[in-house]
Coordinates of C-alpha atoms and ligand atoms in Angstrom, one line a residue:
M392 CA -22.0 17.4 -4.3
T393 CA -18.9 14.8 -5.4
M394 CA -16.2 12.7 -3.8
R395 CA -13.6 10.8 -5.1
I396 CA -11.9 7.9 -4.0
F397 CA -8.5 6.8 -5.0
L398 CA -7.9 2.9 -3.7
S399 CA -4.8 1.8 -4.2
S400 CA -5.2 -2.3 -3.6
D401 CA -2.1 -5.0 -2.7
M402 CA -3.0 -8.4 -2.3
E403 CA -1.2 -10.0 0.5
G404 CA -3.7 -8.6 3.2
T405 CA -6.7 -10.5 1.7
S406 CA -8.6 -12.7 4.0
G407 CA -7.6 -16.4 3.3
I408 CA -4.1 -15.6 1.3
V409 CA -1.3 -16.7 3.6
D410 CA 1.7 -17.7 0.5
W411 CA 3.4 -16.1 -2.1
L412 CA 2.2 -19.0 -4.4
Q413 CA -1.5 -17.7 -4.0
C414 CA -0.2 -14.3 -4.6
R415 CA 1.6 -15.3 -8.2
G416 CA 0.2 -16.4 -11.1
P417 CA -0.2 -18.3 -13.5
G418 CA -2.2 -21.2 -11.4
P419 CA -4.9 -22.1 -9.6
E420 CA -4.1 -21.0 -6.2
Y421 CA -3.4 -17.1 -7.8
E422 CA -7.0 -17.4 -9.5
T423 CA -8.7 -18.4 -6.5
S424 CA -6.9 -15.5 -4.8
R425 CA -7.8 -12.8 -7.4
R426 CA -11.3 -13.3 -7.1
L427 CA -11.2 -12.8 -2.9
L428 CA -9.1 -9.9 -3.8
L429 CA -11.8 -8.7 -6.2
D430 CA -14.4 -9.0 -3.7
E431 CA -12.7 -7.3 -0.9
V432 CA -12.1 -4.0 -3.4
N433 CA -15.6 -4.2 -4.5
A434 CA -16.7 -4.5 -0.7
A435 CA -14.7 -1.0 -0.2
I436 CA -16.0 0.5 -3.4
D437 CA -19.4 -0.4 -2.6
G438 CA -18.9 1.0 1.3
A439 CA -17.4 4.1 -0.2
F440 CA -20.4 5.0 -2.2
D441 CA -22.8 3.9 1.1
G442 CA -20.9 6.8 2.5
G443 CA -21.3 9.3 -0.1
A444 CA -18.6 8.8 -2.6
T445 CA -19.6 9.5 -6.3
E446 CA -16.4 8.2 -8.0
V447 CA -13.5 5.6 -7.0
L448 CA -10.5 5.4 -9.0
V449 CA -8.7 1.4 -8.3
N450 CA -4.7 1.6 -8.6
D451 CA -3.7 -2.0 -8.9
S452 CA -0.6 -1.9 -6.8
H453 CA 0.1 -5.4 -6.4
G454 CA 3.2 -7.9 -8.3
A455 CA 2.1 -6.9 -12.6
M456 CA -0.4 -4.7 -11.1
A457 CA -3.2 -6.2 -13.4
N458 CA -4.8 -8.7 -10.9
L459 CA -8.5 -7.7 -11.0
S460 CA -11.1 -8.2 -14.0
P461 CA -11.9 -4.8 -15.0
A462 CA -15.5 -5.7 -16.1
H463 CA -16.3 -6.9 -12.5
L464 CA -15.2 -3.7 -10.9
S465 CA -18.4 -2.5 -8.6
H466 CA -20.1 1.0 -9.6
E467 CA -17.9 1.1 -12.4
A468 CA -14.8 2.2 -11.1
S469 CA -11.9 3.3 -13.1
Y470 CA -9.1 0.7 -13.2
L471 CA -5.4 2.0 -13.6
S472 CA -3.2 -1.1 -13.9
G473 CA 0.3 -2.5 -15.4
R474 CA 3.4 -1.9 -15.1
H475 CA 6.2 0.4 -14.7
K476 CA 4.5 3.6 -13.0
P477 CA 6.4 6.4 -11.9
L478 CA 4.1 7.2 -8.5
Y479 CA 4.0 3.0 -8.4
M480 CA 1.4 2.1 -5.5
M481 CA 0.1 5.8 -5.4
Q482 CA 0.1 6.4 -9.3
G483 CA -3.1 8.3 -10.6
L484 CA -3.5 10.2 -7.4
D485 CA -3.8 14.0 -7.5
E486 CA -5.6 17.0 -5.9
T487 CA -8.7 16.0 -7.3
F488 CA -9.3 13.1 -4.9
D489 CA -10.8 13.4 -1.4
A490 CA -9.4 10.6 0.2
V491 CA -7.3 7.3 -0.2
F492 CA -8.2 4.2 0.7
F493 CA -5.7 0.9 1.2
V494 CA -6.8 -2.3 0.6
S495 CA -5.7 -5.8 1.4
Y496 CA -2.4 -3.9 2.6
H497 CA 0.1 -6.1 4.6
G498 CA 2.8 -5.4 7.1
S499 CA 6.5 -4.6 6.8
M500 CA 9.5 -6.6 6.5
G501 CA 10.5 -7.5 9.7
S502 CA 7.2 -7.7 11.2
N503 CA 5.0 -10.6 12.2
G504 CA 2.3 -9.8 9.4
V505 CA 1.3 -12.3 6.9
L506 CA 3.7 -12.2 4.0
S507 CA 5.2 -9.0 5.2
H508 CA 7.7 -7.2 3.1
T509 CA 8.3 -3.7 2.5
Y510 CA 8.0 -3.1 -1.4
N511 CA 10.8 -5.4 -2.3
P512 CA 11.3 -8.3 0.0
R513 CA 14.8 -9.0 -1.6
A514 CA 16.1 -5.7 -1.1
V515 CA 14.4 -3.7 1.6
S516 CA 15.3 -5.2 5.4
A517 CA 13.4 -2.0 7.3
A518 CA 12.2 1.4 6.7
R519 CA 11.7 4.6 9.3
L520 CA 9.7 7.7 8.6
N521 CA 10.3 10.5 11.1
G522 CA 11.7 7.5 13.3
I523 CA 9.0 5.1 13.2
T524 CA 9.2 1.8 11.5
V525 CA 6.8 1.7 8.4
G526 CA 5.2 -0.5 6.2
E527 CA 4.1 0.5 2.7
A528 CA 1.1 2.2 4.0
G529 CA 3.3 4.5 5.9
I530 CA 5.6 5.1 2.9
N531 CA 2.9 5.7 0.8
A532 CA 1.5 8.3 3.0
L533 CA 3.9 10.6 1.8
A534 CA 2.4 10.8 -1.9
A535 CA -0.9 11.4 -0.5
L536 CA 0.4 14.3 2.0
G537 CA 2.1 15.5 -1.2
H538 CA -1.0 15.8 -3.1
D539 CA -3.0 17.1 0.0
V540 CA -5.3 14.0 0.1
P541 CA -6.3 12.2 3.4
V542 CA -5.7 8.9 4.3
A543 CA -8.9 7.4 5.5
L544 CA -8.9 3.4 5.6
V545 CA -6.7 0.9 5.3
T546 CA -7.6 -3.2 5.4
G547 CA -4.9 -5.7 6.0
D548 CA -4.2 -8.3 9.0
Q549 CA -3.9 -7.1 12.8
V550 CA 0.4 -6.5 12.3
T551 CA -0.8 -4.2 9.4
I552 CA -3.4 -2.1 11.1
A553 CA -1.0 -1.5 13.9
E554 CA 1.8 -0.3 12.1
T555 CA -0.4 1.7 10.1
E556 CA -2.1 3.3 12.9
A557 CA 1.4 4.4 15.0
I558 CA 2.4 6.6 11.7
L559 CA -1.7 7.4 10.7
P560 CA -3.6 7.6 13.8
G561 CA -7.3 7.9 13.7
I562 CA -7.9 6.7 10.4
E563 CA -10.5 3.8 9.5
T564 CA -9.3 0.3 9.9
V565 CA -10.5 -3.2 9.5
V566 CA -8.6 -6.2 10.3
V567 CA -9.6 -9.2 8.1
K568 CA -7.2 -11.5 9.7
H569 CA -5.0 -12.2 12.4
A570 CA -1.4 -13.2 11.6
A571 CA 0.2 -16.2 13.7
T572 CA 3.7 -16.2 11.9
R573 CA 4.4 -14.3 8.4
F574 CA 2.8 -17.8 6.8
A575 CA -0.1 -18.3 8.7
A576 CA -2.9 -16.8 10.1
M577 CA -6.8 -17.1 11.4
N578 CA -9.0 -15.5 8.3
L579 CA -12.4 -14.5 8.7
H580 CA -14.9 -16.4 6.1
P581 CA -14.7 -14.2 3.1
V582 CA -18.3 -12.8 3.4
A583 CA -17.4 -11.7 6.9
A584 CA -14.0 -9.9 5.6
C585 CA -16.1 -8.2 3.0
R586 CA -19.3 -7.2 5.3
A587 CA -16.4 -5.7 7.7
I588 CA -14.9 -3.7 4.8
R589 CA -18.1 -2.3 3.4
D590 CA -19.0 -1.0 6.6
G591 CA -15.4 0.1 7.5
A592 CA -15.6 2.0 3.9
R593 CA -18.9 3.8 4.6
R594 CA -17.6 4.9 8.0
A595 CA -14.5 6.3 6.2
A596 CA -16.4 8.2 3.2
Q597 CA -18.8 9.6 5.9
R598 CA -15.8 10.9 7.8
V599 CA -14.3 12.6 4.4
A600 CA -17.6 14.0 4.0
T601 CA -18.0 15.7 7.3
G602 CA -14.0 16.9 7.2
D603 CA -13.2 14.5 10.1
V604 CA -10.2 13.0 8.5
K605 CA -7.0 14.7 8.7
L606 CA -4.0 15.0 6.4
P607 CA -1.3 12.5 7.2
P608 CA 0.2 14.2 10.3
L609 CA 3.7 14.0 9.1
T610 CA 6.3 16.7 10.5
L611 CA 8.4 18.3 7.6
P612 CA 10.9 18.1 6.9
A613 CA 10.3 14.4 6.7
R614 CA 13.1 11.9 7.1
L615 CA 12.7 8.3 5.5
E616 CA 15.3 6.1 6.3
I617 CA 16.0 2.8 4.5
D618 CA 17.9 -0.2 5.6
W619 CA 19.2 -2.8 2.7
L620 CA 19.6 -6.2 2.8
S621 CA 23.1 -5.6 1.4
A622 CA 25.9 -2.8 1.3
D623 CA 26.0 -2.9 -2.8
M624 CA 22.5 -2.2 -2.4
A625 CA 22.9 1.2 -0.2
E626 CA 25.5 2.3 -2.5
M627 CA 23.3 1.9 -5.7
A628 CA 20.2 3.8 -3.9
A629 CA 22.8 6.4 -3.2
W630 CA 23.5 6.9 -7.0
I631 CA 20.3 8.8 -7.2
D632 CA 20.2 12.6 -6.1
G633 CA 18.4 13.5 -3.6
I634 CA 19.8 9.9 -1.4
E635 CA 22.3 10.0 0.7
R636 CA 24.4 6.9 2.4
A637 CA 24.0 7.0 6.1
G638 CA 25.6 3.9 7.0
E639 CA 27.1 0.4 5.5
R640 CA 23.4 -0.7 4.6
V641 CA 21.5 2.3 5.3
V642 CA 20.3 5.6 3.0
V643 CA 18.4 8.4 4.0
I644 CA 15.8 10.7 2.0
E645 CA 15.0 14.1 3.7
G646 CA 13.4 16.8 2.6
D647 CA 10.2 19.4 2.7
E648 CA 8.6 17.9 -0.1
P649 CA 6.6 14.7 1.0
L650 CA 6.0 13.6 -3.1
Q651 CA 9.6 14.3 -3.6
I652 CA 10.9 11.9 -0.8
Y653 CA 8.6 9.2 -2.3
R654 CA 9.9 9.5 -5.6
H655 CA 13.2 9.1 -4.6
F656 CA 12.0 6.2 -2.9
V657 CA 10.5 4.3 -6.2
A658 CA 13.6 5.1 -8.2
A659 CA 15.5 3.5 -5.5
I660 CA 13.1 0.4 -5.6
A661 CA 13.6 0.2 -9.1
I662 CA 17.4 0.4 -9.3
T663 CA 18.1 -1.9 -6.8
R664 CA 16.0 -4.7 -8.6
S665 CA 18.9 -5.1 -10.8
I666 CA 20.9 -6.8 -8.3
V667 CA 20.1 -10.2 -8.4
E668 CA 22.3 -11.6 -6.1
T669 CA 22.5 -11.0 -2.5
Ligands
ZN1320 ZN1 1.5 -7.3 -2.8

């Protein structure tokens, strides 16, 4: 029997990472961080295999999306890396996967989570899915639902976990650090963080095997509201077919097709990147 896991890895949710300097190369801080991230991703892969997974695809979702050393991925996991992916943090997912893991995720812009933001910290001030404030995990769940794949695991700080549980109740969660502010946290030792992630990933995979993990419980038609930092950004986002202006800085993407909503959101993120002045 096969079990395919789609693992979307970010970076800000790794234990020990509390500053942008650690998340952007080049530099010695970034080199340290990418090793910490690699260990957490590998802990999730190892745990998945402990729980019955037979294949893992890692989709690198942070920055230039090439943060991991391919040869050092555990269990010969495949690695989807590089920029300009139409399905961005969910690129590579399709119906053949049995579950989605979110590793090293962070809280939404506006939350007290470490390095909190929602896709683009210079564009998005808040996002709500069916009325619930969501970060990237919640938004990305639209793509999971669109492909009929459950989300089984999320790792990050306590704020990220609480936010994710609000929209995806009952999934396996692992807290690797406790945010004090957006730039300070009490971090588990990396070894302890990785042990907790491996355990959480094993539990998640075991639940996938027994059919205990459900599809994201998002009521359709779903409604994604995005607050932008400026009115220009809302205006530009509304140039995309399927995105409606709902206020000076607010747009709405609504519909019965969760994947379509996610695609529209990714397009809005891309188009608003062209605005540099705020
Ligand atoms: Zn990131």
